[in-house]
CSV table of C-alpha atoms in Angstrom, one decimal:
chain,number,residue,atom,x,y,z
A,1,MET,CA,168.0,168.8,13.8
A,2,PHE,CA,167.4,165.9,11.3
A,3,ASP,CA,165.1,165.8,8.4
A,4,ARG,CA,161.9,164.0,8.8
A,5,GLN,CA,160.6,161.8,6.1
A,6,LYS,CA,157.7,163.1,4.7
A,7,ARG,CA,156.1,159.7,3.5
A,8,GLY,CA,156.4,156.0,4.6
A,9,ASP,CA,154.1,154.1,6.8
A,10,ARG,CA,156.4,151.3,7.7
A,11,ALA,CA,155.9,151.4,11.6
A,12,LEU,CA,157.8,149.9,14.5
A,13,LEU,CA,155.5,149.7,17.5
A,14,VAL,CA,156.8,150.4,21.2
A,15,GLN,CA,154.4,149.0,23.9
A,16,PRO,CA,155.3,150.3,27.3
A,17,HIS,CA,154.0,148.3,30.2
A,18,SER,CA,154.4,148.1,34.1
A,19,ARG,CA,155.1,145.0,36.3
A,20,GLY,CA,152.0,143.0,36.9
A,21,GLU,CA,149.8,144.7,34.2
A,22,GLY,CA,147.2,142.1,33.5
A,23,ASP,CA,145.9,143.3,30.4
A,24,ALA,CA,149.4,144.2,28.5
A,25,ALA,CA,148.6,141.5,26.0
A,26,ARG,CA,145.0,143.2,25.2
A,27,ARG,CA,146.5,146.6,25.0
A,28,ALA,CA,149.3,145.4,22.7
A,29,GLU,CA,146.5,143.7,20.4
A,30,GLU,CA,144.5,146.8,20.4
A,31,PHE,CA,147.5,149.2,19.7
A,32,ALA,CA,148.7,147.0,16.6
A,33,GLU,CA,144.7,147.5,15.4
A,34,LEU,CA,145.0,151.1,15.8
A,35,ALA,CA,148.3,151.2,13.8
A,36,LYS,CA,146.5,149.1,11.1
A,37,SER,CA,143.4,151.3,11.0
A,38,ALA,CA,145.6,154.3,10.4
A,39,GLY,CA,147.4,152.4,7.3
A,40,ALA,CA,150.6,151.7,9.0
A,41,GLU,CA,152.5,148.3,8.0
A,42,ILE,CA,153.7,146.9,11.0
A,43,LEU,CA,157.4,145.8,11.2
A,44,GLY,CA,157.6,144.7,14.7
A,45,THR,CA,156.8,145.4,18.5
A,46,VAL,CA,159.2,146.3,21.0
A,47,PRO,CA,157.9,145.7,24.7
A,48,ALA,CA,159.5,148.1,27.2
A,49,ARG,CA,158.9,147.6,30.9
A,50,VAL,CA,158.4,151.2,32.4
A,51,GLU,CA,158.0,151.3,36.2
A,52,ALA,CA,159.3,155.0,36.6
A,53,PRO,CA,158.9,157.1,33.6
A,54,ASN,CA,162.3,158.4,32.0
A,55,PRO,CA,161.7,162.3,31.9
A,56,ARG,CA,164.0,162.3,28.6
A,57,PHE,CA,162.3,159.5,26.6
A,58,TYR,CA,159.5,158.1,28.8
A,59,ILE,CA,161.2,154.7,28.1
A,60,GLY,CA,164.7,153.8,29.3
A,61,THR,CA,167.7,154.8,27.8
A,62,GLY,CA,168.7,151.4,26.9
A,63,LYS,CA,165.6,150.5,25.6
A,64,ALA,CA,165.6,153.8,23.3
A,65,ASP,CA,169.1,152.6,21.9
A,66,GLU,CA,167.5,148.9,21.4
A,67,VAL,CA,164.6,150.7,19.5
A,68,ALA,CA,167.0,153.0,17.5
A,69,GLU,CA,169.0,149.8,16.3
A,70,MET,CA,165.9,147.7,15.3
A,71,ALA,CA,164.5,151.0,13.4
A,72,ARG,CA,167.5,150.9,11.3
A,73,ALA,CA,167.6,147.2,10.8
A,74,LEU,CA,164.1,147.1,9.5
A,75,GLU,CA,164.4,150.3,7.8
A,76,ALA,CA,161.2,151.7,9.6
A,77,ASP,CA,159.6,155.0,8.5
A,78,LEU,CA,158.2,155.9,12.0
A,79,VAL,CA,157.9,154.7,15.5
A,80,LEU,CA,154.6,154.4,17.2
A,81,VAL,CA,154.4,154.6,21.1
A,82,ASP,CA,151.6,153.2,22.9
A,83,HIS,CA,151.7,156.0,25.4
A,84,LEU,CA,150.9,159.7,25.9
A,85,LEU,CA,154.3,161.4,25.4
A,86,SER,CA,155.1,164.9,26.5
A,87,PRO,CA,156.3,167.4,23.6
A,88,VAL,CA,159.8,167.1,25.0
A,89,GLN,CA,159.8,163.2,25.1
A,90,GLU,CA,158.7,163.1,21.6
A,91,ARG,CA,161.2,165.5,20.2
A,92,ASN,CA,164.0,163.6,22.3
A,93,LEU,CA,163.1,160.2,20.8
A,94,GLU,CA,162.9,161.5,17.3
A,95,LYS,CA,166.4,163.0,17.4
A,96,HIS,CA,167.6,159.6,18.9
A,97,LEU,CA,165.9,157.6,16.6
A,98,GLY,CA,166.2,159.5,13.6
A,99,VAL,CA,162.6,158.9,12.2
A,100,ARG,CA,159.1,160.2,13.1
A,101,VAL,CA,157.6,159.5,16.5
A,102,VAL,CA,154.0,159.2,16.9
A,103,ASP,CA,152.4,158.7,20.3
A,104,ARG,CA,148.8,157.2,21.1
A,105,ALA,CA,147.0,160.4,21.1
A,106,GLY,CA,148.5,161.4,17.8
A,107,LEU,CA,147.9,158.2,16.1
A,108,ILE,CA,144.1,158.2,17.2
A,109,LEU,CA,143.8,161.7,16.0
A,110,ASP,CA,145.3,160.7,12.5
A,111,ILE,CA,142.6,158.0,12.2
A,112,PHE,CA,139.9,160.3,13.0
A,113,ALA,CA,141.4,162.7,10.3
A,114,GLN,CA,141.2,159.8,7.8
A,115,ARG,CA,137.6,158.8,8.9
A,116,ALA,CA,135.8,162.4,9.3
A,117,ARG,CA,133.1,162.5,6.3
A,118,SER,CA,130.7,165.3,7.5
A,119,HIS,CA,131.8,168.9,7.7
A,120,GLU,CA,131.5,169.3,11.3
A,121,GLY,CA,133.6,166.1,11.8
A,122,LYS,CA,136.4,167.4,9.7
A,123,LEU,CA,136.4,170.7,11.7
A,124,GLU,CA,136.5,168.9,15.1
A,125,VAL,CA,139.3,166.8,14.2
A,126,GLU,CA,141.5,169.6,12.6
A,127,LEU,CA,140.7,171.6,15.8
A,128,ALA,CA,142.0,168.7,18.1
A,129,GLN,CA,144.8,168.2,16.0
A,130,LEU,CA,145.9,171.6,16.1
A,131,LYS,CA,145.6,171.7,19.9
A,132,HIS,CA,147.7,168.5,20.2
A,133,ILE,CA,150.5,169.9,18.1
A,134,ALA,CA,150.4,173.4,19.6
A,135,THR,CA,153.0,172.4,22.0
A,136,ARG,CA,155.0,170.3,19.6
A,137,LEU,CA,156.2,172.9,17.1
A,138,VAL,CA,160.0,172.6,16.3
A,139,ARG,CA,162.4,175.0,14.3
A,140,GLY,CA,162.7,172.8,11.2
A,141,TRP,CA,163.2,175.8,8.6
A,142,THR,CA,167.0,177.0,9.5
A,143,HIS,CA,166.9,179.2,6.3
A,144,LEU,CA,164.1,181.1,7.7
A,145,ASP,CA,165.2,181.4,11.2
A,146,ALA,CA,164.1,184.9,11.3
A,147,GLN,CA,162.1,187.3,9.3
A,148,ARG,CA,164.3,190.5,9.6
A,149,GLY,CA,163.2,194.0,8.7
A,150,GLY,CA,164.4,196.0,5.6
A,151,ALA,CA,166.7,198.5,6.9
A,152,ILE,CA,170.4,199.0,7.0
A,153,GLY,CA,171.1,196.6,9.9
A,154,ASN,CA,168.2,194.8,9.9
A,155,ARG,CA,167.2,196.4,13.3
A,156,GLY,CA,167.0,193.2,15.3
A,157,PRO,CA,166.2,189.4,14.5
A,158,GLY,CA,162.3,190.1,14.1
A,159,GLU,CA,160.0,187.3,14.2
A,160,THR,CA,161.4,183.8,14.2
A,161,GLN,CA,159.9,181.1,12.1
A,162,LEU,CA,158.7,179.2,15.3
A,163,GLU,CA,156.9,182.3,16.4
A,164,THR,CA,155.2,182.7,12.8
A,165,ASP,CA,154.3,179.0,13.1
A,166,ARG,CA,152.6,179.5,16.6
A,167,ARG,CA,150.9,182.8,15.6
A,168,LEU,CA,149.5,181.2,12.3
A,169,LEU,CA,148.2,178.2,14.4
A,170,ALA,CA,146.6,180.4,16.9
A,171,GLU,CA,144.8,182.1,14.2
A,172,ARG,CA,143.7,179.0,12.5
A,173,VAL,CA,142.5,177.5,16.0
A,174,LYS,CA,140.2,180.8,16.5
A,175,MET,CA,138.9,180.6,13.1
A,176,LEU,CA,137.9,176.9,13.2
A,177,THR,CA,136.5,177.8,16.8
A,178,LYS,CA,134.3,180.3,15.2
A,179,ARG,CA,133.2,178.2,12.3
A,180,LEU,CA,132.6,175.1,14.6
A,181,GLU,CA,130.2,177.2,16.8
A,182,LYS,CA,128.1,178.0,13.7
A,183,VAL,CA,127.8,174.6,12.7
A,184,GLN,CA,127.0,173.5,16.2
A,185,VAL,CA,124.2,176.0,16.5
A,186,GLN,CA,122.7,174.7,13.3
A,187,ARG,CA,122.8,171.0,14.9
A,188,GLY,CA,121.5,172.4,18.0
A,189,GLN,CA,118.5,173.6,16.1
A,190,GLN,CA,118.2,170.4,14.5
A,191,ARG,CA,118.2,168.6,18.0
A,192,ARG,CA,115.8,171.1,19.6
A,193,ALA,CA,113.3,170.3,16.6
A,194,ARG,CA,113.6,166.3,17.6
A,195,LEU,CA,113.1,167.4,21.3
A,196,ARG,CA,109.8,169.6,20.5
A,197,ASN,CA,108.4,166.6,18.7
A,198,THR,CA,109.1,164.5,21.9
A,199,VAL,CA,110.2,161.3,19.7
A,200,PRO,CA,112.4,159.2,22.5
A,201,ARG,CA,115.8,159.7,21.8
A,202,VAL,CA,118.3,156.5,21.8
A,203,ALA,CA,122.1,156.6,21.2
A,204,LEU,CA,124.3,153.8,20.7
A,205,VAL,CA,127.6,153.8,22.5
A,206,GLY,CA,130.4,151.3,23.4
A,207,TYR,CA,133.7,150.2,23.0
A,208,THR,CA,135.1,150.8,19.5
A,209,ASN,CA,134.5,147.6,17.3
A,210,ALA,CA,131.9,146.2,19.4
A,211,GLY,CA,129.3,146.2,16.7
A,212,LYS,CA,127.5,149.4,17.1
A,213,SER,CA,127.3,150.3,13.4
A,214,THR,CA,126.3,146.5,12.4
A,215,LEU,CA,123.5,146.6,15.2
A,216,PHE,CA,122.5,150.2,13.9
A,217,ASN,CA,121.9,148.9,10.3
A,218,ALA,CA,120.1,145.9,11.8
A,219,ILE,CA,117.5,147.5,13.5
A,220,THR,CA,117.2,150.7,11.0
A,221,ALA,CA,118.3,149.7,7.7
A,222,GLY,CA,120.5,152.8,7.9
A,223,GLY,CA,123.2,151.9,5.5
A,224,VAL,CA,126.2,153.0,8.0
A,225,TYR,CA,129.5,151.7,7.0
A,226,ALA,CA,130.6,149.0,9.1
A,227,ALA,CA,134.0,147.0,9.2
A,228,ASP,CA,135.9,145.0,11.5
A,229,GLN,CA,138.2,147.7,12.6
A,230,LEU,CA,138.6,150.1,15.0
A,231,PHE,CA,136.7,153.7,14.5
A,232,ALA,CA,135.0,152.3,11.5
A,233,THR,CA,132.1,154.9,12.0
A,234,LEU,CA,133.1,158.7,13.2
A,235,ASP,CA,130.3,160.9,12.3
A,236,PRO,CA,127.1,160.5,13.9
A,237,THR,CA,124.0,159.1,12.0
A,238,VAL,CA,120.4,159.5,13.2
A,239,ARG,CA,117.6,157.5,12.0
A,240,ARG,CA,114.0,156.7,12.9
A,241,ILE,CA,112.7,153.5,14.2
A,242,GLU,CA,109.0,153.0,13.3
A,243,ASP,CA,108.4,149.3,14.6
A,244,LEU,CA,108.3,149.7,18.5
A,245,SER,CA,105.4,149.2,20.8
A,246,CYS,CA,106.1,152.5,22.2
A,247,GLY,CA,105.6,154.2,18.9
A,248,PRO,CA,108.5,155.7,16.9
A,249,ALA,CA,111.9,156.5,18.1
A,250,VAL,CA,115.2,158.0,16.6
A,251,ILE,CA,118.4,156.5,17.3
A,252,ALA,CA,121.8,157.6,16.7
A,253,ASP,CA,125.1,155.8,15.8
A,254,THR,CA,128.0,157.5,17.7
A,255,VAL,CA,131.9,157.2,17.6
A,256,GLY,CA,133.4,154.3,19.4
A,257,PHE,CA,135.2,154.9,22.5
A,258,VAL,CA,138.6,153.5,23.5
A,259,ARG,CA,140.8,154.0,26.5
A,260,ASP,CA,143.0,157.0,26.9
A,261,LEU,CA,141.1,159.0,24.3
A,262,PRO,CA,142.7,162.2,23.5
A,263,HIS,CA,141.3,164.9,25.9
A,264,ASP,CA,141.7,167.4,22.9
A,265,LEU,CA,139.4,165.2,21.0
A,266,VAL,CA,136.6,164.8,23.5
A,267,ALA,CA,136.8,168.5,23.9
A,268,ALA,CA,136.6,169.3,20.4
A,269,PHE,CA,133.7,166.6,19.6
A,270,ARG,CA,131.2,168.4,21.6
A,271,GLY,CA,128.7,168.5,18.8
A,272,THR,CA,129.3,164.8,18.0
A,273,LEU,CA,129.0,163.4,21.6
A,274,ALA,CA,125.9,165.7,22.2
A,275,GLU,CA,124.0,162.8,20.4
A,276,ALA,CA,125.0,160.6,23.4
A,277,ARG,CA,124.4,163.6,26.2
A,278,ASP,CA,121.0,164.4,25.1
A,279,ALA,CA,119.6,161.0,24.7
A,280,ASP,CA,116.7,159.5,26.7
A,281,LEU,CA,118.5,156.1,26.9
A,282,LEU,CA,121.7,154.7,26.1
A,283,LEU,CA,122.3,151.3,24.3
A,284,HIS,CA,125.6,150.3,25.6
A,285,VAL,CA,126.9,147.7,23.2
A,286,SER,CA,129.4,145.2,24.1
A,287,ASP,CA,131.3,142.2,22.6
A,288,ALA,CA,130.0,139.4,24.4
A,289,ALA,CA,132.7,137.1,23.2
A,290,ASP,CA,135.4,139.4,24.7
A,291,GLU,CA,136.7,138.3,28.1
A,292,GLU,CA,137.5,141.6,29.3
A,293,ARG,CA,134.1,143.3,28.5
A,294,ASP,CA,133.6,144.2,32.1
A,295,ARG,CA,136.7,146.3,32.1
A,296,LEU,CA,135.7,147.9,28.9
A,297,HIS,CA,132.5,148.8,30.5
A,298,ARG,CA,134.2,150.8,33.0
A,299,VAL,CA,136.2,152.6,30.3
A,300,VAL,CA,133.1,153.4,28.5
A,301,ASP,CA,131.4,154.6,31.6
A,302,GLY,CA,134.4,156.9,32.4
A,303,VAL,CA,134.0,158.6,29.0
A,304,LEU,CA,130.4,159.2,29.6
A,305,GLU,CA,131.1,160.7,32.8
A,306,GLU,CA,133.6,163.0,31.1
A,307,ILE,CA,131.1,164.4,28.6
A,308,GLY,CA,128.2,164.6,31.2
A,309,ALA,CA,126.1,161.8,30.4
A,310,GLY,CA,127.0,159.4,33.1
A,311,ASP,CA,123.6,159.5,34.7
A,312,LEU,CA,121.6,158.7,31.8
A,313,PRO,CA,119.5,155.3,31.9
A,314,GLN,CA,121.4,152.5,29.9
A,315,LEU,CA,120.3,149.2,28.5
A,316,HIS,CA,123.2,146.9,28.0
A,317,VAL,CA,123.4,145.0,24.9
A,318,MET,CA,125.6,142.1,24.7
A,319,ASN,CA,126.3,141.7,21.0
A,320,LYS,CA,128.1,138.7,19.0
A,321,ILE,CA,126.6,136.0,20.9
A,322,ASP,CA,127.2,133.6,18.1
A,323,LEU,CA,130.8,134.0,18.7
A,324,ALA,CA,130.1,133.7,22.4
A,325,GLY,CA,128.2,130.4,22.3
A,326,ALA,CA,125.1,132.3,24.1
A,327,GLU,CA,121.3,132.2,23.6
A,328,PRO,CA,119.4,135.4,23.0
A,329,ARG,CA,117.5,136.7,26.2
A,330,ILE,CA,116.4,139.7,28.1
A,331,VAL,CA,117.8,139.9,31.4
A,332,ARG,CA,115.5,142.0,33.9
A,333,ASP,CA,116.1,143.5,37.3
A,334,GLY,CA,114.2,143.0,40.5
A,335,GLU,CA,111.4,145.2,39.3
A,336,GLY,CA,111.0,143.4,35.9
A,337,ARG,CA,112.6,146.3,33.8
A,338,PRO,CA,115.1,145.3,31.0
A,339,VAL,CA,118.5,145.8,31.8
A,340,GLN,CA,120.4,143.6,29.3
A,341,VAL,CA,119.7,141.9,26.1
A,342,TRP,CA,121.7,139.3,24.4
A,343,LEU,CA,121.6,139.2,20.6
A,344,SER,CA,123.8,139.0,17.5
A,345,ALA,CA,123.7,141.9,15.1
A,346,GLY,CA,125.2,139.9,12.4
A,347,THR,CA,122.9,136.9,12.5
A,348,GLY,CA,119.8,138.8,13.6
A,349,GLN,CA,119.5,136.6,16.6
A,350,GLY,CA,117.5,138.5,19.5
A,351,LEU,CA,116.8,141.6,17.4
A,352,GLU,CA,113.0,141.1,18.3
A,353,LEU,CA,113.9,141.0,21.9
A,354,LEU,CA,115.7,144.3,21.7
A,355,ARG,CA,112.8,145.8,20.1
A,356,GLU,CA,110.6,144.4,22.9
A,357,ALA,CA,112.9,145.9,25.5
A,358,LEU,CA,113.0,149.4,23.7
A,359,GLY,CA,109.2,149.5,23.6
A,360,GLU,CA,108.9,148.9,27.2
A,361,LEU,CA,111.7,151.3,28.4
A,362,LEU,CA,110.5,154.2,26.2
A,363,GLY,CA,106.7,153.5,26.4
A,364,GLY,CA,106.4,152.8,30.0
A,365,ASP,CA,105.8,156.7,30.9
A,366,ARG,CA,104.3,158.0,27.9
A,367,VAL,CA,100.7,159.6,27.8
A,368,ARG,CA,98.4,158.3,24.8
A,369,SER,CA,94.8,159.2,25.0
A,370,GLU,CA,92.3,161.9,23.6
A,371,LEU,CA,91.8,165.1,25.0
A,372,ARG,CA,88.8,167.4,24.5
A,373,LEU,CA,89.7,171.3,24.8
A,374,PRO,CA,87.1,174.2,24.6
A,375,LEU,CA,87.8,177.1,22.0
A,376,SER,CA,88.7,179.1,24.9
A,377,ALA,CA,91.8,177.0,25.6
A,378,GLY,CA,93.6,178.5,22.9
A,379,ARG,CA,96.8,179.1,25.0
A,380,LEU,CA,96.9,175.6,26.2
A,381,HIS,CA,96.4,174.2,22.7
A,382,ALA,CA,99.4,176.5,21.4
A,383,ARG,CA,101.8,174.9,24.3
A,384,LEU,CA,100.6,171.6,23.7
A,385,LYS,CA,101.5,171.8,19.9
A,386,ALA,CA,104.9,173.5,20.5
A,387,ALA,CA,105.8,170.9,23.0
A,388,GLY,CA,104.9,168.4,20.0
A,389,ALA,CA,102.4,166.4,22.1
A,390,ILE,CA,99.7,166.5,19.6
A,391,VAL,CA,99.7,163.8,16.7
A,392,GLY,CA,96.1,164.5,15.4
A,393,GLU,CA,93.5,166.9,16.0
A,394,ARG,CA,89.8,167.7,14.8
A,395,VAL,CA,87.8,170.8,15.4
A,396,ASP,CA,84.0,171.1,15.8
A,397,GLU,CA,81.8,173.8,17.5
A,398,ASP,CA,82.7,172.8,21.1
A,399,GLY,CA,86.4,172.9,20.3
A,400,TRP,CA,89.3,170.6,19.8
A,401,CYS,CA,89.4,167.1,20.0
A,402,LEU,CA,93.2,166.3,20.3
A,403,ASP,CA,95.2,162.9,20.0
A,404,ILE,CA,97.9,163.1,22.6
A,405,ASP,CA,101.0,161.1,22.4
A,406,ALA,CA,104.0,162.4,24.6
A,407,PRO,CA,106.1,161.6,27.5
A,408,ARG,CA,104.7,162.2,30.9
A,409,SER,CA,107.6,164.3,31.6
A,410,VAL,CA,106.4,166.8,28.8
A,411,ILE,CA,102.8,167.0,30.0
A,412,ALA,CA,103.3,167.5,33.8
A,413,PRO,CA,104.9,170.8,33.5
A,414,LEU,CA,102.1,172.2,31.3
A,415,SER,CA,99.5,170.9,33.8
A,416,GLY,CA,100.6,173.6,36.4
A,417,GLY,CA,100.5,176.5,33.9
A,418,PRO,CA,98.4,179.7,34.1
A,419,GLY,CA,94.5,179.4,33.5
A,420,GLY,CA,92.0,177.1,34.6
A,421,ASP,CA,92.2,175.0,31.6
A,422,ALA,CA,95.2,173.3,33.2
A,423,VAL,CA,93.0,171.0,35.2
A,424,LEU,CA,92.0,169.3,32.0
A,425,LEU,CA,95.6,168.0,31.6
A,426,ARG,CA,95.7,167.1,35.6
A,427,ASP,CA,92.7,164.9,34.8
A,428,LEU,CA,94.4,163.5,31.8
A,429,LEU,CA,97.4,162.6,33.8
A,430,GLU,CA,95.5,160.8,36.6
A,431,ARG,CA,93.5,159.2,33.8
A,432,THR,CA,96.3,157.8,32.2
A,433,ALA,CA,98.7,157.1,35.2
A,434,PRO,CA,100.0,153.6,35.3
A,435,PRO,CA,98.4,151.3,37.9
A,436,LEU,CA,100.1,150.8,41.2
A,437,GLU,CA,101.5,147.4,41.9
């Protein structure tokens, strides 16, 4: 055993790669940005070609010796490895190098722990961290090797410190899970309230540092923290947009995605990622100046599939056109529907085109009309009100005069309800149906 240094962020990076890996340079640059985002001082980078992972170190034995020599020469406090290491590999590397070793998953979790601000976000991060380190506990307290009984011969070794740590960790995980479930129930109630109001829901998704928070601030004046760094925004923020042709909508700024996102983190962030999963439309933001944007699209789509949002409609937003030398424009499919908007959130170019595209996509299938209901249709009136479809009403001796504004998907199920008054909704749907082309 060796004594871990408790402080110090002077880091040596280890960058594993395989032969013919085309994006090795991009991965190295991104990992360096992750290290900087965590607050590390980068001393150097050691490339390590790995064709067949070494079961002991993941990297080869000779490369491990090279890393150990460089870490001693540079007086590094820790070594960051751009790959997910098994608990055994991480412990073996720490013993061999004599310094702390943190793999990619641990580094991302550390960044999330620094950036979490909301109560739910902090609970989610801590839960993910505990699950990550559950299999990485080591016996570092030799003076507490066993908690023995208090009898004459101590009657056996009792509970070892490692077992105590595991028991306490399991209890903490159980407690955090219960607290997180309560918070998620509250968030779910807020989300259901928005669903009842039938206001269209939009979620910003995309690879981290694509400019989502800058775009969010530009179209909502939301005041969300935005910076040129990975995971600048962690906790979701929801704001209302009023100046769309389809009427008001709500938009959520979510955490940025990244390749090899730790599974424990994806599992823990159910509440946060639910903002994307429950949206009517996803704004998939990409860096137009990034030559590898198509590959990053596939990374984001993979994470969306993992959280159950892969089948939601998307509008691709190509951001940072000022850096790419492109012009603002809307790209449409064969049916004339917007599929892509080119803009710059930083300079404001193309923002009006984004509002135009959102108005078309969110308002194309809404019912906006006046509806007369007799006083005998109290049940139907209550169902419309519960669904949030009524934006205004007046009452006279003949009944209700309702101003209806709701998605067609909300009105249609009510038109098949009990009672003869449902025929009024069927007439409303036919009267407001979009013309056939």
